[in-house]
Amino acid sequence: MTYAPLHSDALREPHGRKVADSLAFIADAINAFRVWRLNRRTERLIASLPADICKDIGWPSAAADDRRSPRGRLARM
């Protein structure tokens, strides 16, 4: 069995790559959470507005209206 000395690049390079990959994964997860949290905050703020203002700004969007429309229930009957 061959042992590499501790100062060898053979030990540092794979370890450094694993650490960098782990840090990149964590950074991506944190960024995704921040985007999710910002979207939820925006939805809560808009939902707290009066109905006439929500209608003026087009909230909820057409896609959200389609999910709540009776067409979906009628299509299943």
PDB file of N, CA and C in Angstrom:
ATOM      1  N   MET A   1       0.842  -1.171   0.000  1.00  0.00           N
ATOM      2  CA  MET A   1       0.000   0.000   0.000  1.00  0.00           C
ATOM      3  C   MET A   1       0.889   1.237   0.000  1.00  0.00           C
ATOM      4  N   THR A   2       0.561   2.184  -0.839  1.00  0.00           N
ATOM      5  CA  THR A   2       1.348   3.406  -0.955  1.00  0.00           C
ATOM      6  C   THR A   2       0.642   4.532  -0.210  1.00  0.00           C
ATOM      7  N   TYR A   3       1.388   5.236   0.596  1.00  0.00           N
ATOM      8  CA  TYR A   3       0.836   6.364   1.343  1.00  0.00           C
ATOM      9  C   TYR A   3       1.360   7.660   0.746  1.00  0.00           C
ATOM     10  N   ALA A   4       0.469   8.629   0.612  1.00  0.00           N
ATOM     11  CA  ALA A   4       0.877   9.942   0.112  1.00  0.00           C
ATOM     12  C   ALA A   4       1.227  10.816   1.312  1.00  0.00           C
ATOM     13  N   PRO A   5       2.256  11.603   1.198  1.00  0.00           N
ATOM     14  CA  PRO A   5       2.589  12.505   2.302  1.00  0.00           C
ATOM     15  C   PRO A   5       1.483  13.540   2.509  1.00  0.00           C
ATOM     16  N   LEU A   6       1.392  14.078   3.702  1.00  0.00           N
ATOM     17  CA  LEU A   6       0.325  15.022   4.033  1.00  0.00           C
ATOM     18  C   LEU A   6       0.384  16.303   3.207  1.00  0.00           C
ATOM     19  N   HIS A   7       1.550  16.689   2.755  1.00  0.00           N
ATOM     20  CA  HIS A   7       1.671  17.930   1.986  1.00  0.00           C
ATOM     21  C   HIS A   7       1.458  17.699   0.489  1.00  0.00           C
ATOM     22  N   SER A   8       1.023  16.512   0.120  1.00  0.00           N
ATOM     23  CA  SER A   8       0.844  16.179  -1.287  1.00  0.00           C
ATOM     24  C   SER A   8      -0.424  16.835  -1.840  1.00  0.00           C
ATOM     25  N   ASP A   9      -0.366  17.274  -3.089  1.00  0.00           N
ATOM     26  CA  ASP A   9      -1.544  17.832  -3.755  1.00  0.00           C
ATOM     27  C   ASP A   9      -2.586  16.754  -4.025  1.00  0.00           C
ATOM     28  N   ALA A  10      -2.178  15.492  -4.004  1.00  0.00           N
ATOM     29  CA  ALA A  10      -3.116  14.400  -4.235  1.00  0.00           C
ATOM     30  C   ALA A  10      -4.187  14.347  -3.142  1.00  0.00           C
ATOM     31  N   LEU A  11      -3.859  14.785  -1.945  1.00  0.00           N
ATOM     32  CA  LEU A  11      -4.842  14.808  -0.866  1.00  0.00           C
ATOM     33  C   LEU A  11      -5.629  16.113  -0.848  1.00  0.00           C
ATOM     34  N   ARG A  12      -4.995  17.206  -1.142  1.00  0.00           N
ATOM     35  CA  ARG A  12      -5.654  18.508  -1.030  1.00  0.00           C
ATOM     36  C   ARG A  12      -6.675  18.746  -2.132  1.00  0.00           C
ATOM     37  N   GLU A  13      -6.361  18.380  -3.339  1.00  0.00           N
ATOM     38  CA  GLU A  13      -7.225  18.728  -4.462  1.00  0.00           C
ATOM     39  C   GLU A  13      -8.617  18.108  -4.353  1.00  0.00           C
ATOM     40  N   PRO A  14      -8.760  16.798  -4.150  1.00  0.00           N
ATOM     41  CA  PRO A  14     -10.112  16.251  -4.053  1.00  0.00           C
ATOM     42  C   PRO A  14     -10.876  16.805  -2.852  1.00  0.00           C
ATOM     43  N   HIS A  15     -10.173  16.985  -1.742  1.00  0.00           N
ATOM     44  CA  HIS A  15     -10.830  17.519  -0.553  1.00  0.00           C
ATOM     45  C   HIS A  15     -11.306  18.947  -0.809  1.00  0.00           C
ATOM     46  N   GLY A  16     -10.466  19.750  -1.428  1.00  0.00           N
ATOM     47  CA  GLY A  16     -10.846  21.128  -1.731  1.00  0.00           C
ATOM     48  C   GLY A  16     -12.027  21.191  -2.678  1.00  0.00           C
ATOM     49  N   ARG A  17     -12.066  20.289  -3.639  1.00  0.00           N
ATOM     50  CA  ARG A  17     -13.181  20.253  -4.584  1.00  0.00           C
ATOM     51  C   ARG A  17     -14.466  19.867  -3.863  1.00  0.00           C
ATOM     52  N   LYS A  18     -14.394  18.910  -2.943  1.00  0.00           N
ATOM     53  CA  LYS A  18     -15.578  18.488  -2.198  1.00  0.00           C
ATOM     54  C   LYS A  18     -16.097  19.624  -1.326  1.00  0.00           C
ATOM     55  N   VAL A  19     -15.180  20.337  -0.707  1.00  0.00           N
ATOM     56  CA  VAL A  19     -15.581  21.464   0.140  1.00  0.00           C
ATOM     57  C   VAL A  19     -16.223  22.550  -0.713  1.00  0.00           C
ATOM     58  N   ALA A  20     -15.625  22.854  -1.854  1.00  0.00           N
ATOM     59  CA  ALA A  20     -16.183  23.880  -2.734  1.00  0.00           C
ATOM     60  C   ALA A  20     -17.558  23.468  -3.248  1.00  0.00           C
ATOM     61  N   ASP A  21     -17.720  22.197  -3.615  1.00  0.00           N
ATOM     62  CA  ASP A  21     -19.023  21.715  -4.072  1.00  0.00           C
ATOM     63  C   ASP A  21     -20.059  21.795  -2.956  1.00  0.00           C
ATOM     64  N   SER A  22     -19.654  21.451  -1.751  1.00  0.00           N
ATOM     65  CA  SER A  22     -20.575  21.521  -0.614  1.00  0.00           C
ATOM     66  C   SER A  22     -20.985  22.958  -0.331  1.00  0.00           C
ATOM     67  N   LEU A  23     -20.021  23.864  -0.374  1.00  0.00           N
ATOM     68  CA  LEU A  23     -20.338  25.273  -0.133  1.00  0.00           C
ATOM     69  C   LEU A  23     -21.239  25.835  -1.225  1.00  0.00           C
ATOM     70  N   ALA A  24     -21.008  25.440  -2.465  1.00  0.00           N
ATOM     71  CA  ALA A  24     -21.862  25.898  -3.566  1.00  0.00           C
ATOM     72  C   ALA A  24     -23.280  25.366  -3.392  1.00  0.00           C
ATOM     73  N   PHE A  25     -23.419  24.119  -2.964  1.00  0.00           N
ATOM     74  CA  PHE A  25     -24.742  23.536  -2.730  1.00  0.00           C
ATOM     75  C   PHE A  25     -25.475  24.292  -1.627  1.00  0.00           C
ATOM     76  N   ILE A  26     -24.770  24.584  -0.543  1.00  0.00           N
ATOM     77  CA  ILE A  26     -25.373  25.317   0.576  1.00  0.00           C
ATOM     78  C   ILE A  26     -25.755  26.726   0.143  1.00  0.00           C
ATOM     79  N   ALA A  27     -24.893  27.389  -0.619  1.00  0.00           N
ATOM     80  CA  ALA A  27     -25.197  28.744  -1.092  1.00  0.00           C
ATOM     81  C   ALA A  27     -26.421  28.746  -1.999  1.00  0.00           C
ATOM     82  N   ASP A  28     -26.542  27.755  -2.868  1.00  0.00           N
ATOM     83  CA  ASP A  28     -27.716  27.658  -3.741  1.00  0.00           C
ATOM     84  C   ASP A  28     -28.984  27.424  -2.929  1.00  0.00           C
ATOM     85  N   ALA A  29     -28.896  26.585  -1.908  1.00  0.00           N
ATOM     86  CA  ALA A  29     -30.064  26.316  -1.066  1.00  0.00           C
ATOM     87  C   ALA A  29     -30.484  27.569  -0.304  1.00  0.00           C
ATOM     88  N   ILE A  30     -29.517  28.319   0.190  1.00  0.00           N
ATOM     89  CA  ILE A  30     -29.828  29.555   0.913  1.00  0.00           C
ATOM     90  C   ILE A  30     -30.462  30.571  -0.028  1.00  0.00           C
ATOM     91  N   ASN A  31     -29.929  30.702  -1.233  1.00  0.00           N
ATOM     92  CA  ASN A  31     -30.518  31.635  -2.202  1.00  0.00           C
ATOM     93  C   ASN A  31     -31.932  31.222  -2.579  1.00  0.00           C
ATOM     94  N   ALA A  32     -32.171  29.938  -2.764  1.00  0.00           N
ATOM     95  CA  ALA A  32     -33.517  29.459  -3.089  1.00  0.00           C
ATOM     96  C   ALA A  32     -34.483  29.754  -1.941  1.00  0.00           C
ATOM     97  N   PHE A  33     -34.032  29.585  -0.704  1.00  0.00           N
ATOM     98  CA  PHE A  33     -34.878  29.890   0.445  1.00  0.00           C
ATOM     99  C   PHE A  33     -35.193  31.377   0.511  1.00  0.00           C
ATOM    100  N   ARG A  34     -34.202  32.221   0.242  1.00  0.00           N
ATOM    101  CA  ARG A  34     -34.444  33.670   0.264  1.00  0.00           C
ATOM    102  C   ARG A  34     -35.455  34.087  -0.792  1.00  0.00           C
ATOM    103  N   VAL A  35     -35.375  33.504  -1.982  1.00  0.00           N
ATOM    104  CA  VAL A  35     -36.343  33.806  -3.043  1.00  0.00           C
ATOM    105  C   VAL A  35     -37.728  33.344  -2.621  1.00  0.00           C
ATOM    106  N   TRP A  36     -37.821  32.139  -2.063  1.00  0.00           N
ATOM    107  CA  TRP A  36     -39.106  31.611  -1.606  1.00  0.00           C
ATOM    108  C   TRP A  36     -39.706  32.513  -0.531  1.00  0.00           C
ATOM    109  N   ARG A  37     -38.870  32.916   0.437  1.00  0.00           N
ATOM    110  CA  ARG A  37     -39.341  33.766   1.530  1.00  0.00           C
ATOM    111  C   ARG A  37     -39.807  35.119   1.015  1.00  0.00           C
ATOM    112  N   LEU A  38     -39.097  35.689   0.045  1.00  0.00           N
ATOM    113  CA  LEU A  38     -39.496  36.965  -0.537  1.00  0.00           C
ATOM    114  C   LEU A  38     -40.816  36.834  -1.287  1.00  0.00           C
ATOM    115  N   ASN A  39     -41.000  35.740  -2.013  1.00  0.00           N
ATOM    116  CA  ASN A  39     -42.264  35.518  -2.721  1.00  0.00           C
ATOM    117  C   ASN A  39     -43.425  35.374  -1.743  1.00  0.00           C
ATOM    118  N   ARG A  40     -43.241  34.627  -0.650  1.00  0.00           N
ATOM    119  CA  ARG A  40     -44.312  34.478   0.341  1.00  0.00           C
ATOM    120  C   ARG A  40     -44.631  35.820   0.986  1.00  0.00           C
ATOM    121  N   ARG A  41     -43.606  36.611   1.281  1.00  0.00           N
ATOM    122  CA  ARG A  41     -43.818  37.922   1.900  1.00  0.00           C
ATOM    123  C   ARG A  41     -44.609  38.826   0.965  1.00  0.00           C
ATOM    124  N   THR A  42     -44.249  38.799  -0.317  1.00  0.00           N
ATOM    125  CA  THR A  42     -44.963  39.609  -1.297  1.00  0.00           C
ATOM    126  C   THR A  42     -46.418  39.173  -1.390  1.00  0.00           C
ATOM    127  N   GLU A  43     -46.658  37.874  -1.422  1.00  0.00           N
ATOM    128  CA  GLU A  43     -48.032  37.377  -1.489  1.00  0.00           C
ATOM    129  C   GLU A  43     -48.830  37.791  -0.261  1.00  0.00           C
ATOM    130  N   ARG A  44     -48.222  37.721   0.923  1.00  0.00           N
ATOM    131  CA  ARG A  44     -48.931  38.133   2.137  1.00  0.00           C
ATOM    132  C   ARG A  44     -49.250  39.616   2.117  1.00  0.00           C
ATOM    133  N   LEU A  45     -48.291  40.434   1.663  1.00  0.00           N
ATOM    134  CA  LEU A  45     -48.536  41.877   1.611  1.00  0.00           C
ATOM    135  C   LEU A  45     -49.650  42.219   0.628  1.00  0.00           C
ATOM    136  N   ILE A  46     -49.641  41.590  -0.521  1.00  0.00           N
ATOM    137  CA  ILE A  46     -50.680  41.865  -1.513  1.00  0.00           C
ATOM    138  C   ILE A  46     -52.030  41.347  -1.027  1.00  0.00           C
ATOM    139  N   ALA A  47     -52.038  40.202  -0.370  1.00  0.00           N
ATOM    140  CA  ALA A  47     -53.296  39.648   0.136  1.00  0.00           C
ATOM    141  C   ALA A  47     -53.906  40.529   1.216  1.00  0.00           C
ATOM    142  N   SER A  48     -53.099  41.332   1.890  1.00  0.00           N
ATOM    143  CA  SER A  48     -53.622  42.204   2.938  1.00  0.00           C
ATOM    144  C   SER A  48     -54.221  43.494   2.375  1.00  0.00           C
ATOM    145  N   LEU A  49     -54.064  43.737   1.078  1.00  0.00           N
ATOM    146  CA  LEU A  49     -54.634  44.934   0.461  1.00  0.00           C
ATOM    147  C   LEU A  49     -56.139  44.775   0.286  1.00  0.00           C
ATOM    148  N   PRO A  50     -56.863  45.900   0.206  1.00  0.00           N
ATOM    149  CA  PRO A  50     -58.303  45.820  -0.067  1.00  0.00           C
ATOM    150  C   PRO A  50     -58.573  45.178  -1.430  1.00  0.00           C
ATOM    151  N   ALA A  51     -59.770  44.610  -1.583  1.00  0.00           N
ATOM    152  CA  ALA A  51     -60.128  43.869  -2.796  1.00  0.00           C
ATOM    153  C   ALA A  51     -60.072  44.742  -4.040  1.00  0.00           C
ATOM    154  N   ASP A  52     -60.500  46.023  -3.939  1.00  0.00           N
ATOM    155  CA  ASP A  52     -60.498  46.880  -5.132  1.00  0.00           C
ATOM    156  C   ASP A  52     -59.082  47.178  -5.611  1.00  0.00           C
ATOM    157  N   ILE A  53     -58.145  47.317  -4.697  1.00  0.00           N
ATOM    158  CA  ILE A  53     -56.750  47.552  -5.092  1.00  0.00           C
ATOM    159  C   ILE A  53     -56.167  46.284  -5.709  1.00  0.00           C
ATOM    160  N   CYS A  54     -56.476  45.129  -5.124  1.00  0.00           N
ATOM    161  CA  CYS A  54     -55.991  43.863  -5.699  1.00  0.00           C
ATOM    162  C   CYS A  54     -56.499  43.695  -7.121  1.00  0.00           C
ATOM    163  N   LYS A  55     -57.762  44.075  -7.347  1.00  0.00           N
ATOM    164  CA  LYS A  55     -58.321  43.961  -8.694  1.00  0.00           C
ATOM    165  C   LYS A  55     -57.598  44.915  -9.643  1.00  0.00           C
ATOM    166  N   ASP A  56     -57.288  46.126  -9.176  1.00  0.00           N
ATOM    167  CA  ASP A  56     -56.600  47.113 -10.011  1.00  0.00           C
ATOM    168  C   ASP A  56     -55.205  46.648 -10.423  1.00  0.00           C
ATOM    169  N   ILE A  57     -54.510  45.971  -9.531  1.00  0.00           N
ATOM    170  CA  ILE A  57     -53.150  45.532  -9.864  1.00  0.00           C
ATOM    171  C   ILE A  57     -53.138  44.165 -10.532  1.00  0.00           C
ATOM    172  N   GLY A  58     -54.321  43.560 -10.684  1.00  0.00           N
ATOM    173  CA  GLY A  58     -54.389  42.273 -11.374  1.00  0.00           C
ATOM    174  C   GLY A  58     -54.026  41.091 -10.506  1.00  0.00           C
ATOM    175  N   TRP A  59     -54.281  41.212  -9.215  1.00  0.00           N
ATOM    176  CA  TRP A  59     -53.971  40.116  -8.309  1.00  0.00           C
ATOM    177  C   TRP A  59     -55.252  39.433  -7.909  1.00  0.00           C
ATOM    178  N   PRO A  60     -55.402  38.189  -7.882  1.00  0.00           N
ATOM    179  CA  PRO A  60     -54.437  37.184  -8.310  1.00  0.00           C
ATOM    180  C   PRO A  60     -54.340  37.122  -9.821  1.00  0.00           C
ATOM    181  N   SER A  61     -53.286  36.539 -10.297  1.00  0.00           N
ATOM    182  CA  SER A  61     -53.049  36.486 -11.739  1.00  0.00           C
ATOM    183  C   SER A  61     -54.074  35.583 -12.413  1.00  0.00           C
ATOM    184  N   ALA A  62     -54.080  35.613 -13.726  1.00  0.00           N
ATOM    185  CA  ALA A  62     -55.020  34.785 -14.483  1.00  0.00           C
ATOM    186  C   ALA A  62     -54.783  33.304 -14.223  1.00  0.00           C
ATOM    187  N   ALA A  63     -53.544  32.918 -14.031  1.00  0.00           N
ATOM    188  CA  ALA A  63     -53.245  31.509 -13.768  1.00  0.00           C
ATOM    189  C   ALA A  63     -53.885  31.066 -12.455  1.00  0.00           C
ATOM    190  N   ALA A  64     -53.837  31.922 -11.450  1.00  0.00           N
ATOM    191  CA  ALA A  64     -54.459  31.582 -10.171  1.00  0.00           C
ATOM    192  C   ALA A  64     -55.970  31.509 -10.327  1.00  0.00           C
ATOM    193  N   ASP A  65     -56.569  32.390 -11.141  1.00  0.00           N
ATOM    194  CA  ASP A  65     -58.012  32.347 -11.375  1.00  0.00           C
ATOM    195  C   ASP A  65     -58.412  31.055 -12.060  1.00  0.00           C
ATOM    196  N   ASP A  66     -57.607  30.574 -12.980  1.00  0.00           N
ATOM    197  CA  ASP A  66     -57.923  29.332 -13.679  1.00  0.00           C
ATOM    198  C   ASP A  66     -57.969  28.153 -12.718  1.00  0.00           C
ATOM    199  N   ARG A  67     -57.117  28.143 -11.717  1.00  0.00           N
ATOM    200  CA  ARG A  67     -57.114  27.037 -10.763  1.00  0.00           C
ATOM    201  C   ARG A  67     -58.383  27.034  -9.922  1.00  0.00           C
ATOM    202  N   ARG A  68     -58.945  28.229  -9.689  1.00  0.00           N
ATOM    203  CA  ARG A  68     -60.123  28.321  -8.842  1.00  0.00           C
ATOM    204  C   ARG A  68     -61.423  28.312  -9.634  1.00  0.00           C
ATOM    205  N   SER A  69     -61.360  28.260 -10.927  1.00  0.00           N
ATOM    206  CA  SER A  69     -62.577  28.354 -11.734  1.00  0.00           C
ATOM    207  C   SER A  69     -63.389  27.063 -11.645  1.00  0.00           C
ATOM    208  N   PRO A  70     -64.695  27.167 -11.814  1.00  0.00           N
ATOM    209  CA  PRO A  70     -65.527  25.966 -11.756  1.00  0.00           C
ATOM    210  C   PRO A  70     -65.328  25.040 -12.953  1.00  0.00           C
ATOM    211  N   ARG A  71     -64.627  25.517 -13.995  1.00  0.00           N
ATOM    212  CA  ARG A  71     -64.407  24.670 -15.161  1.00  0.00           C
ATOM    213  C   ARG A  71     -63.711  23.375 -14.778  1.00  0.00           C
ATOM    214  N   GLY A  72     -62.789  23.445 -13.853  1.00  0.00           N
ATOM    215  CA  GLY A  72     -62.076  22.248 -13.424  1.00  0.00           C
ATOM    216  C   GLY A  72     -63.009  21.244 -12.774  1.00  0.00           C
ATOM    217  N   ARG A  73     -63.935  21.741 -11.952  1.00  0.00           N
ATOM    218  CA  ARG A  73     -64.894  20.845 -11.296  1.00  0.00           C
ATOM    219  C   ARG A  73     -65.869  20.271 -12.309  1.00  0.00           C
ATOM    220  N   LEU A  74     -66.308  21.093 -13.258  1.00  0.00           N
ATOM    221  CA  LEU A  74     -67.257  20.619 -14.260  1.00  0.00           C
ATOM    222  C   LEU A  74     -66.616  19.600 -15.190  1.00  0.00           C
ATOM    223  N   ALA A  75     -65.352  19.787 -15.477  1.00  0.00           N
ATOM    224  CA  ALA A  75     -64.665  18.863 -16.381  1.00  0.00           C
ATOM    225  C   ALA A  75     -64.534  17.480 -15.752  1.00  0.00           C
ATOM    226  N   ARG A  76     -64.462  17.418 -14.431  1.00  0.00           N
ATOM    227  CA  ARG A  76     -64.320  16.127 -13.758  1.00  0.00           C
ATOM    228  C   ARG A  76     -65.642  15.386 -13.646  1.00  0.00           C
ATOM    229  N   MET A  77     -66.764  16.088 -13.765  1.00  0.00           N
ATOM    230  CA  MET A  77     -68.083  15.443 -13.607  1.00  0.00           C
ATOM    231  C   MET A  77     -68.412  14.544 -14.755  1.00  0.00           C
TER     232      MET A  77
END
